[in-house]
Coordinates of C-alpha atoms in Angstrom, one line a residue:
M7 CA 13.3 24.8 -0.8
Q8 CA 14.0 27.6 -3.1
E9 CA 17.6 27.8 -1.8
T10 CA 18.3 24.3 -2.6
M11 CA 17.0 24.6 -6.0
V12 CA 19.2 27.7 -6.8
Q13 CA 22.2 25.8 -5.5
N14 CA 21.6 23.2 -8.3
L15 CA 21.6 26.0 -10.9
N16 CA 24.6 28.2 -9.6
G17 CA 28.3 27.3 -8.8
E18 CA 30.0 29.0 -5.9
N19 CA 31.0 31.9 -8.1
G20 CA 27.3 32.2 -9.5
E21 CA 28.3 30.3 -12.8
N22 CA 25.6 28.5 -14.5
L23 CA 25.7 24.8 -14.0
T24 CA 23.9 21.8 -15.8
G25 CA 22.4 18.9 -13.9
V26 CA 19.3 16.7 -12.8
I27 CA 16.9 17.9 -10.4
N28 CA 15.0 15.5 -8.4
G29 CA 12.3 15.9 -5.7
F30 CA 10.5 19.0 -7.3
T31 CA 7.5 19.6 -9.3
V32 CA 7.7 21.4 -12.8
S33 CA 5.6 24.1 -11.4
S34 CA 7.6 24.9 -8.4
F35 CA 10.8 24.9 -10.4
L36 CA 9.5 27.2 -12.9
Q37 CA 8.4 29.5 -10.3
M38 CA 12.0 29.7 -8.9
L39 CA 13.3 30.4 -12.4
E40 CA 10.7 33.1 -13.0
L41 CA 11.8 34.7 -9.5
E42 CA 15.4 34.6 -10.3
Q43 CA 14.9 35.4 -14.0
K44 CA 16.9 32.4 -15.4
T45 CA 17.3 31.6 -18.9
C46 CA 17.9 27.8 -19.6
C47 CA 16.3 24.7 -21.1
L48 CA 14.3 22.1 -19.1
Q49 CA 14.3 18.6 -20.3
V50 CA 11.4 16.8 -18.3
Q51 CA 11.1 13.2 -18.2
Y52 CA 7.8 11.5 -17.0
Q53 CA 7.5 7.7 -17.4
D54 CA 8.2 7.0 -21.2
M55 CA 7.3 10.8 -22.2
H56 CA 9.7 13.6 -22.5
G57 CA 9.0 17.4 -22.7
T58 CA 11.0 20.5 -23.2
L59 CA 10.6 24.0 -21.8
Y60 CA 12.5 27.0 -23.2
I61 CA 12.8 29.7 -20.4
H62 CA 14.3 33.2 -21.1
C63 CA 14.8 35.5 -18.2
G64 CA 12.2 33.5 -16.3
I65 CA 9.6 33.5 -19.2
V66 CA 8.4 30.3 -20.5
L67 CA 8.8 31.1 -24.3
D68 CA 7.9 27.6 -25.9
A69 CA 7.4 24.0 -25.0
Q70 CA 7.4 20.7 -26.7
V71 CA 6.1 17.2 -26.3
D72 CA 6.6 14.9 -29.3
N73 CA 4.7 16.8 -32.0
L74 CA 2.8 19.1 -29.6
H75 CA 4.1 22.7 -29.2
G76 CA 3.4 25.7 -27.4
E77 CA 0.9 26.3 -24.6
E78 CA -0.7 22.9 -24.9
A79 CA 2.7 21.3 -24.6
A80 CA 3.4 23.4 -21.5
I81 CA 0.3 22.5 -19.8
L82 CA 0.8 18.9 -20.5
I83 CA 4.3 18.9 -18.8
L84 CA 2.7 20.9 -15.8
S85 CA 0.1 18.1 -15.4
W86 CA 2.9 15.3 -14.8
D87 CA 3.6 13.8 -11.5
T88 CA 6.9 12.6 -10.3
V89 CA 9.1 13.9 -12.9
K90 CA 13.0 14.1 -13.5
I91 CA 14.2 17.5 -14.6
K92 CA 17.4 18.1 -16.3
V93 CA 18.5 21.7 -16.5
E94 CA 20.8 22.7 -19.8
N95 CA 22.4 26.1 -20.3
F96 CA 22.3 25.4 -24.1
F97 CA 19.4 27.5 -25.3
E98 CA 18.0 27.0 -28.8
K99 CA 16.7 30.5 -30.1
R100 CA 12.9 30.4 -29.9
K101 CA 10.3 32.9 -30.7
K102 CA 7.7 33.7 -27.8
V103 CA 4.6 31.5 -28.8
I104 CA 3.2 31.2 -25.2
H105 CA 1.6 34.3 -24.2
S106 CA -0.3 33.2 -21.0
S107 CA 1.2 33.8 -17.6
L108 CA 2.9 31.1 -15.7
T109 CA 0.2 31.2 -13.1
R110 CA -2.3 30.5 -15.6
L111 CA -0.3 27.4 -17.1
I112 CA 0.2 26.2 -13.7
I113 CA -3.5 26.4 -12.8
E114 CA -4.5 24.7 -16.0
G115 CA -1.8 22.0 -15.5
S116 CA -3.2 21.4 -12.1
R117 CA -6.6 21.2 -13.2
R118 CA -5.7 18.5 -15.8
K119 CA -3.7 16.6 -13.1
D120 CA -6.7 16.3 -10.9
E121 CA -8.8 15.0 -13.9
S122 CA -6.4 12.6 -14.8
R123 CA -6.2 11.3 -11.1
F124 CA -10.0 11.1 -11.1
A125 CA -10.1 9.2 -14.2
K126 CA -7.6 6.8 -12.9
E127 CA -9.5 6.4 -9.6
S128 CA -12.8 5.8 -11.4
N129 CA -11.3 3.1 -13.7
D130 CA -10.0 1.4 -10.8
E131 CA -13.5 1.4 -9.2
L132 CA -15.1 0.1 -12.5
Q133 CA -12.4 -2.6 -12.7
K134 CA -13.1 -3.7 -9.2
A135 CA -16.8 -4.0 -9.7
I136 CA -16.2 -6.2 -12.9
S137 CA -14.1 -8.6 -11.0
L138 CA -16.7 -8.8 -8.5
I139 CA -19.3 -9.8 -11.1
E140 CA -16.9 -12.2 -12.7
G141 CA -16.7 -13.8 -9.1
H142 CA -20.6 -13.7 -8.8
H143 CA -20.4 -11.3 -6.0
F144 CA -23.3 -9.3 -7.3
V145 CA -24.6 -7.4 -4.4
E146 CA -21.2 -5.8 -3.8
A147 CA -20.9 -5.2 -7.5
H148 CA -24.3 -3.6 -7.7
R149 CA -23.7 -1.1 -4.8
L150 CA -20.4 -0.1 -6.7
L151 CA -21.9 0.2 -10.1
S152 CA -25.1 1.9 -8.9
R153 CA -23.0 4.7 -7.7
Y154 CA -20.6 4.7 -10.6
V155 CA -23.4 5.0 -13.3
K156 CA -24.7 8.1 -11.6
T157 CA -21.3 9.8 -11.6
H158 CA -20.4 8.4 -15.3
P159 CA -23.8 8.2 -17.0
G160 CA -22.2 8.1 -20.4
N161 CA -19.9 5.2 -19.8
T162 CA -21.2 2.1 -21.9
D163 CA -19.1 -0.4 -20.3
A164 CA -20.4 0.6 -16.6
W165 CA -23.9 0.2 -18.0
L166 CA -23.2 -2.9 -19.7
W167 CA -21.6 -4.7 -16.7
Y168 CA -24.4 -3.0 -14.4
S169 CA -27.2 -5.0 -16.4
R170 CA -25.0 -8.3 -15.5
C171 CA -25.5 -7.7 -11.8
L172 CA -29.3 -7.2 -11.9
G173 CA -31.9 -9.7 -11.0
N174 CA -34.9 -8.2 -12.6
L175 CA -35.6 -8.3 -16.5
D176 CA -36.9 -5.0 -16.7
A177 CA -33.8 -3.4 -14.8
V178 CA -31.7 -5.3 -17.3
A179 CA -33.8 -3.8 -20.3
F180 CA -33.4 -0.3 -18.9
A181 CA -29.5 -0.6 -18.3
L182 CA -29.1 -2.1 -21.9
S183 CA -31.1 0.7 -23.3
K184 CA -28.6 3.1 -21.9
C185 CA -25.8 1.1 -23.6
S186 CA -27.6 1.1 -26.9
Q187 CA -28.1 5.1 -26.5
F188 CA -24.5 5.8 -26.3
A189 CA -22.9 2.9 -28.4
P190 CA -25.7 1.7 -30.8
A191 CA -23.3 0.0 -33.1
D192 CA -21.2 -2.0 -30.7
P193 CA -21.6 -5.6 -31.3
K194 CA -21.3 -6.4 -27.6
I195 CA -24.3 -4.4 -27.0
S196 CA -26.4 -6.0 -29.8
E197 CA -25.4 -9.6 -28.5
E198 CA -26.6 -8.7 -25.1
I199 CA -29.7 -7.1 -26.3
N200 CA -30.5 -10.5 -28.3
K201 CA -30.1 -12.4 -25.1
L202 CA -32.5 -10.0 -23.6
D203 CA -35.0 -10.5 -26.4
H204 CA -34.6 -14.4 -26.1
A205 CA -35.3 -14.2 -22.3
K206 CA -38.3 -12.1 -23.0
R207 CA -39.8 -14.6 -25.5
A208 CA -39.3 -17.4 -23.1
E209 CA -41.6 -15.5 -20.8
L210 CA -39.1 -15.5 -17.7
N211 CA -40.3 -14.2 -14.4
T212 CA -39.4 -10.3 -14.6
T213 CA -39.4 -10.0 -10.9
K214 CA -36.7 -12.5 -10.1
I215 CA -34.2 -13.7 -12.8
G216 CA -30.6 -15.2 -12.6
L217 CA -27.8 -15.1 -15.2
C218 CA -25.9 -17.8 -17.0
P219 CA -22.5 -17.8 -15.2
F220 CA -20.7 -18.3 -18.8
C221 CA -22.4 -15.9 -21.1
W222 CA -24.5 -13.7 -18.6
A223 CA -27.8 -14.5 -20.3
P224 CA -30.9 -13.9 -18.4
L225 CA -32.3 -17.3 -16.8
D226 CA -35.2 -18.4 -14.8
R227 CA -34.2 -19.0 -11.4

């Protein structure tokens, strides 16, 4: 792998070349540049984002992503998946503003990449549960959301939708109390609490309730 990347940077006589590198992560490419003590500028494209890394003799001096500079920009670039890397010989003079080692930058970038992947997977799980509730598949939604609110206890939307798949008035009240705890000024939460108060005044059976298929208000089955 290292030999392939070196061939993209050096011609037959060792002269520097510019070009686009595909199929490699930013971290592995930077490790090669550090080993070869290369001086170049890397233009990194990720979806609609663009980042720049300035390397001198294998050392990352500076980085930029939009208005973000320095170490934070370098870590952000290292957290990107499936990137396009363009190598440029032109090197704008830069002061060394990144003082962390490449290893430390790579570790932090990898940690943020894992966090981003976990957040996306978690959001997908929540959206699946919401779709199930909207289709009135409450048992399966309850299973997913019971697990979700344990791992994301501060997620207001999760508690709100959890309240909508419950069949017990006291359980609904508990879920909505969590919502108001984390988002007391949210009008959606206030509306749900008003529905709950109306149900309590109607003296519904607290051990077995249904929900309106249109507005999620608690109903007497």
